[in-house]
Amino acid sequence: MDNLYPNSSITVDNITYVGQEATEIFTQDLFNIDIVAQDAINVLVDVRGKRQLLSGQVQAWFEKYTCAWKNTTEASLAEKWIETTPIDLGGEFCYGQFYGSFLTESLRVSINHNQEVPPFTEWLFTQLRKEMSRAYQELFWRGDEDSNDVKLNAVDGIEKKLEESNDVEKIDGSAFTVDNILDQVKAAVKKAIDLAGAAQIDTAEHKVYLNWNDYKYLDMALGDLCCEVRGDRVFNNFTLSNGQIGIYGMPVVKTMQTPSTIIVAPAKALTLATDIFDSHITYKVVDMRETNLDDILRWRAISNLGTGILFDDLIVYSRVDE
């Protein structure tokens, strides 16, 4: 769009990011996701197509010495496959709906302050990246290829795989309230400790996963049980230190999983797979006025996602039984 005033500028530029530029954007957005930045899940960034996931353990014990050899070791090995799936996001809108708002305000700033304002497409792309990050996380947790919800049926997410696993310990819970959330979280954590104890596995890497809003319920419920211990707030086996709630030493992680669900698992058991080097990763924002004269701005983003779970027999999944 040409300048309307000599010292002002409002532009609508096409945006295309492919190859290395697209990879850098995708990688930056991926590692800025809270659950990734906090090492709350296992992340594989170079899964091209499919990858084998191996899990297992070795147990050994001593017996009294004899001249004869004896086997005092047991080993188990299990394999799964994780696969990345291309996912696609697109949209458009008519410029007319912004004529009286963003574009008008941008022109006012440009004229009154004699400065160039960022292209409208840059502002839009920034907003889109935030929304894509939210949608990506929601798909990771709640995706279901059998769902009628088009927002969730691109891939099967973690919750779907937990529900389908025969080895995951499932608890029939109820919808969370401030009054009942403490007991339900403690029950799920206790079950996870029991499972780890039976397998002689330390729970040092375990985490408790809750929906963002449910985390607030938990925080509210703990408000009635507070006392100070060496600078930390302690609430009947729960703690709050530097804004982080914990229970029995397990940090509580805020996620975009389904409300009123609890997942207790080692962080390495919940896996997000992607191929950041996929040549199909693309971000485009196109001004259609330059092609077919439609007064429309159109965008498209292509990336990929895979999900997987390991150590099923150490995972506890509480959800409302429907």
Coordinates of C-alpha atoms in Angstrom, one line a residue:
M1 CA 0.0 0.0 0.0
D2 CA 1.4 3.4 -1.0
N3 CA 2.2 6.0 1.6
L4 CA -0.8 8.3 2.3
Y5 CA 1.3 11.1 3.8
P6 CA 4.9 12.0 3.0
N7 CA 6.2 11.0 6.5
S8 CA 3.9 8.2 7.3
S9 CA 3.7 4.6 6.3
I10 CA 1.2 1.8 6.6
T11 CA 2.1 -1.4 4.7
V12 CA 0.6 -4.8 4.2
D13 CA 3.5 -7.1 3.2
N14 CA 3.2 -10.7 2.2
I15 CA 5.1 -13.1 4.5
T16 CA 6.7 -16.4 3.5
Y17 CA 8.9 -18.5 5.7
V18 CA 10.2 -21.8 4.5
G19 CA 13.3 -23.9 4.9
Q20 CA 15.7 -22.7 7.6
E21 CA 13.7 -19.6 8.5
A22 CA 10.5 -21.7 9.0
T23 CA 12.5 -24.2 11.1
E24 CA 13.9 -21.5 13.3
I25 CA 10.4 -20.1 14.0
F26 CA 8.9 -23.5 14.6
T27 CA 11.8 -24.5 17.0
Q28 CA 11.6 -21.2 18.9
D29 CA 7.8 -21.5 19.4
L30 CA 8.1 -25.2 20.4
F31 CA 10.7 -24.6 23.1
N32 CA 8.9 -21.6 24.4
I33 CA 5.9 -23.8 25.3
D34 CA 5.8 -24.0 29.1
I35 CA 5.7 -27.8 29.4
V36 CA 8.8 -28.0 27.1
A37 CA 10.7 -25.1 28.7
Q38 CA 10.2 -26.7 32.1
D39 CA 11.4 -30.2 31.0
A40 CA 7.9 -31.4 32.0
I41 CA 7.7 -33.9 29.1
N42 CA 10.0 -35.8 26.8
V43 CA 10.7 -34.0 23.5
L44 CA 12.1 -35.6 20.3
V45 CA 12.8 -33.0 17.6
D46 CA 14.2 -35.1 14.7
V47 CA 11.6 -37.8 14.2
R48 CA 11.4 -38.3 10.4
G49 CA 8.3 -40.4 9.8
K50 CA 8.5 -43.1 12.5
R51 CA 10.9 -43.9 15.4
Q52 CA 11.2 -46.8 17.7
L53 CA 10.8 -46.1 21.5
L54 CA 12.4 -48.6 23.8
S55 CA 11.8 -49.0 27.5
G56 CA 12.8 -51.7 30.0
Q57 CA 14.7 -52.5 33.1
V58 CA 17.3 -54.9 34.5
Q59 CA 17.0 -56.3 38.0
A60 CA 19.8 -58.2 39.7
W61 CA 20.4 -59.7 43.1
F62 CA 23.2 -61.5 45.1
E63 CA 22.9 -65.0 46.4
K64 CA 25.3 -67.1 48.5
Y65 CA 28.4 -68.1 46.6
T66 CA 28.6 -71.6 45.2
C67 CA 30.9 -73.1 42.6
A68 CA 28.1 -73.5 40.1
W69 CA 27.0 -70.6 37.9
K70 CA 23.5 -69.3 38.5
N71 CA 21.3 -66.6 36.9
T72 CA 20.5 -63.8 39.3
T73 CA 19.5 -61.2 36.8
E74 CA 16.2 -60.4 35.0
A75 CA 15.8 -58.1 32.1
S76 CA 12.7 -56.8 30.3
L77 CA 12.4 -54.8 27.1
A78 CA 9.4 -53.3 25.4
E79 CA 9.1 -51.3 22.2
K80 CA 6.7 -48.8 20.8
W81 CA 6.6 -46.7 17.7
I82 CA 6.0 -43.0 17.5
E83 CA 4.9 -41.3 14.3
T84 CA 4.8 -37.7 13.3
T85 CA 1.7 -36.4 11.3
P86 CA 1.6 -33.3 9.2
I87 CA -0.8 -30.7 10.5
D88 CA -2.3 -27.7 8.8
L89 CA -3.7 -24.4 9.9
G90 CA -5.2 -21.8 7.6
G91 CA -7.6 -18.8 7.6
E92 CA -8.6 -15.5 6.1
F93 CA -10.5 -12.4 6.8
C94 CA -11.8 -9.4 4.8
Y95 CA -9.8 -6.1 5.3
G96 CA -13.1 -4.3 5.8
Q97 CA -13.5 -5.5 9.4
F98 CA -10.3 -3.7 10.3
Y99 CA -10.7 -0.4 8.5
G100 CA -12.3 1.3 11.5
S101 CA -9.9 -0.2 14.1
F102 CA -6.3 -1.4 13.6
L103 CA -5.7 0.3 10.2
T104 CA -7.2 3.6 11.3
E105 CA -5.3 3.6 14.6
S106 CA -2.0 2.7 12.7
L107 CA -2.5 5.6 10.4
R108 CA -3.2 8.0 13.3
V109 CA 0.0 6.9 15.1
S110 CA 2.0 7.2 11.8
I111 CA 0.7 10.7 11.1
N112 CA 0.8 12.2 14.6
H113 CA 4.1 10.8 15.6
N114 CA 5.8 11.0 12.2
Q115 CA 7.0 7.4 12.4
E116 CA 6.6 4.2 10.4
V117 CA 4.4 1.6 12.0
P118 CA 5.0 -2.2 11.6
P119 CA 3.3 -3.8 8.6
F120 CA -0.2 -5.1 9.5
T121 CA 0.9 -8.7 8.5
E122 CA 3.7 -8.6 11.1
W123 CA 1.2 -7.8 13.8
L124 CA -1.1 -10.6 12.5
F125 CA 1.7 -13.1 12.3
T126 CA 2.7 -12.4 15.9
Q127 CA -0.9 -13.0 17.0
L128 CA -1.1 -16.2 14.9
R129 CA 2.1 -17.6 16.4
K130 CA 0.5 -17.3 19.9
E131 CA -2.7 -19.0 18.8
M132 CA -0.8 -21.8 17.0
S133 CA 1.2 -22.5 20.1
R134 CA -2.1 -22.8 22.1
A135 CA -3.7 -25.0 19.5
Y136 CA -0.5 -27.2 19.3
Q137 CA -0.6 -27.9 23.0
E138 CA -4.3 -28.6 23.0
L139 CA -3.8 -31.1 20.2
F140 CA -0.9 -32.7 22.1
W141 CA -3.0 -33.4 25.1
R142 CA -6.6 -33.8 23.9
G143 CA -6.2 -34.8 20.2
D144 CA -8.5 -37.6 19.1
E145 CA -8.7 -38.7 15.5
D146 CA -12.2 -40.1 16.1
S147 CA -13.5 -36.8 17.5
N148 CA -16.2 -34.8 15.7
D149 CA -14.4 -31.7 16.8
V150 CA -12.3 -30.5 13.8
K151 CA -10.0 -28.7 16.2
L152 CA -8.9 -32.0 17.8
N153 CA -9.0 -34.7 15.2
A154 CA -5.7 -34.2 13.4
V155 CA -3.8 -36.7 15.7
D156 CA -4.4 -38.8 18.8
G157 CA -3.1 -37.0 21.9
I158 CA -1.7 -38.1 25.2
E159 CA -5.1 -38.5 26.9
K160 CA -6.4 -40.8 24.1
K161 CA -3.4 -43.0 24.4
L162 CA -3.6 -43.2 28.2
E163 CA -7.2 -44.2 27.9
E164 CA -6.5 -46.9 25.4
S165 CA -3.5 -48.4 27.3
N166 CA -4.3 -51.6 29.3
D167 CA -1.3 -51.0 31.6
V168 CA -2.1 -47.4 32.7
E169 CA -3.7 -47.2 36.2
K170 CA -7.0 -45.4 35.7
I171 CA -9.1 -43.7 38.4
D172 CA -12.7 -42.7 38.0
G173 CA -12.8 -39.2 39.4
S174 CA -15.4 -36.5 39.6
A175 CA -15.6 -32.9 38.3
F176 CA -13.2 -30.7 40.3
T177 CA -14.3 -28.2 42.8
V178 CA -12.3 -26.2 45.4
D179 CA -13.7 -28.6 48.0
N180 CA -12.8 -31.9 46.4
I181 CA -9.6 -31.3 44.4
L182 CA -7.1 -31.9 47.2
D183 CA -8.4 -35.4 48.0
Q184 CA -8.5 -36.4 44.3
V185 CA -4.9 -35.2 43.7
K186 CA -3.7 -37.0 46.8
A187 CA -5.4 -40.2 45.8
A188 CA -3.8 -40.1 42.3
V189 CA -0.3 -39.4 43.7
K190 CA -0.6 -42.1 46.4
K191 CA -1.5 -44.6 43.6
A192 CA 1.5 -43.5 41.6
I193 CA 3.8 -44.0 44.7
D194 CA 2.3 -47.4 45.2
L195 CA 3.0 -48.4 41.6
A196 CA 6.6 -47.1 41.7
G197 CA 7.2 -48.9 45.0
A198 CA 6.0 -52.2 43.6
A199 CA 8.4 -51.7 40.7
Q200 CA 11.2 -50.5 43.0
I201 CA 11.4 -47.2 41.0
D202 CA 12.2 -43.8 42.5
T203 CA 9.6 -41.1 42.0
A204 CA 12.2 -38.3 41.7
E205 CA 11.3 -37.7 38.1
H206 CA 7.5 -38.0 38.6
K207 CA 5.3 -34.9 38.0
V208 CA 1.6 -34.2 38.5
Y209 CA -0.2 -32.7 35.5
L210 CA -3.3 -30.6 35.9
N211 CA -5.3 -28.3 33.6
W212 CA -4.4 -24.6 34.0
N213 CA -7.7 -23.7 35.6
D214 CA -7.7 -26.8 37.9
Y215 CA -4.3 -25.6 39.1
K216 CA -6.0 -22.4 40.3
Y217 CA -8.6 -24.5 42.1
L218 CA -5.8 -26.4 43.8
D219 CA -4.1 -23.1 44.8
M220 CA -7.4 -21.8 46.2
A221 CA -8.0 -25.0 48.2
L222 CA -4.5 -24.8 49.7
G223 CA -5.1 -21.3 50.9
D224 CA -7.0 -22.6 54.0
L225 CA -4.1 -24.9 55.1
C226 CA -1.1 -22.6 55.1
C227 CA 1.8 -22.3 57.4
E228 CA 5.5 -21.2 56.9
V229 CA 8.4 -23.6 57.1
R230 CA 11.8 -22.1 56.4
G231 CA 10.3 -19.7 53.9
D232 CA 8.2 -22.3 52.1
R233 CA 4.4 -22.6 52.5
V234 CA 3.4 -26.1 53.6
F235 CA -0.1 -27.5 53.4
N236 CA -0.6 -31.1 54.6
N237 CA 2.0 -32.7 52.3
F238 CA 1.6 -30.0 49.7
T239 CA 4.2 -27.2 49.3
L240 CA 4.4 -23.9 47.6
S241 CA 7.9 -22.6 46.8
N242 CA 8.7 -19.9 44.3
G243 CA 5.2 -20.1 43.0
Q244 CA 5.5 -23.9 42.3
I245 CA 3.0 -26.2 44.0
G246 CA 4.4 -29.7 44.9
I247 CA 3.0 -32.8 46.6
Y248 CA 5.2 -35.4 48.2
G249 CA 8.1 -33.9 46.3
M250 CA 6.4 -34.0 42.9
P251 CA 5.9 -30.7 41.1
V252 CA 2.5 -29.9 39.8
V253 CA 2.6 -28.8 36.1
K254 CA 0.0 -26.6 34.5
T255 CA -1.1 -27.9 31.1
M256 CA -3.9 -27.7 28.5
Q257 CA -5.2 -31.2 29.2
T258 CA -8.9 -31.8 29.8
P259 CA -10.3 -30.1 32.9
S260 CA -10.9 -32.4 35.9
T261 CA -8.2 -34.9 34.8
I262 CA -5.0 -35.8 36.7
I263 CA -1.9 -37.4 35.2
V264 CA 0.9 -38.6 37.4
A265 CA 3.9 -39.9 35.5
P266 CA 7.6 -39.7 35.1
A267 CA 8.3 -36.7 32.8
K268 CA 10.1 -39.0 30.3
A269 CA 6.9 -41.1 29.9
L270 CA 5.0 -38.4 28.0
T271 CA 6.5 -37.8 24.6
L272 CA 6.1 -35.0 22.0
A273 CA 7.7 -35.9 18.7
T274 CA 8.3 -33.6 15.8
D275 CA 10.6 -33.2 12.8
I276 CA 11.9 -29.6 13.0
F277 CA 13.9 -30.3 9.8
D278 CA 10.8 -31.2 7.7
S279 CA 11.0 -29.3 4.4
H280 CA 7.2 -29.0 4.4
I281 CA 7.2 -26.6 7.5
T282 CA 5.8 -23.4 6.1
Y283 CA 4.3 -20.1 7.2
K284 CA 2.6 -17.8 4.7
V285 CA 0.5 -14.6 4.9
V286 CA -0.7 -13.4 1.5
D287 CA -2.5 -10.2 0.5
M288 CA -5.0 -11.5 -2.1
R289 CA -5.5 -8.0 -3.5
E290 CA -2.3 -8.6 -5.3
T291 CA -3.6 -11.8 -7.0
N292 CA -7.3 -11.9 -7.7
L293 CA -8.3 -8.5 -6.3
D294 CA -10.3 -10.0 -3.4
D295 CA -10.1 -7.6 -0.4
I296 CA -8.8 -10.5 1.7
L297 CA -5.8 -11.5 3.8
R298 CA -5.2 -15.2 3.8
W299 CA -2.7 -17.3 5.8
R300 CA -1.5 -20.9 6.1
A301 CA 0.9 -22.8 8.4
I302 CA 2.1 -26.4 8.0
S303 CA 4.0 -28.2 10.7
N304 CA 3.9 -31.7 12.3
L305 CA 3.2 -33.5 15.6
G306 CA 3.5 -36.9 17.1
T307 CA 2.6 -38.2 20.6
G308 CA 3.5 -41.2 22.6
I309 CA 3.7 -42.7 26.1
L310 CA 6.2 -45.0 27.8
F311 CA 6.3 -46.8 31.1
D312 CA 2.6 -47.3 31.1
D313 CA 2.6 -49.3 34.3
L314 CA 4.0 -46.3 36.2
I315 CA 1.3 -43.8 35.0
V316 CA -1.9 -42.9 36.8
Y317 CA -4.7 -41.2 34.9
S318 CA -7.7 -39.9 36.8
R319 CA -10.7 -38.6 34.7
V320 CA -14.4 -38.1 35.0
D321 CA -16.0 -41.4 34.0
E322 CA -18.7 -40.7 31.5

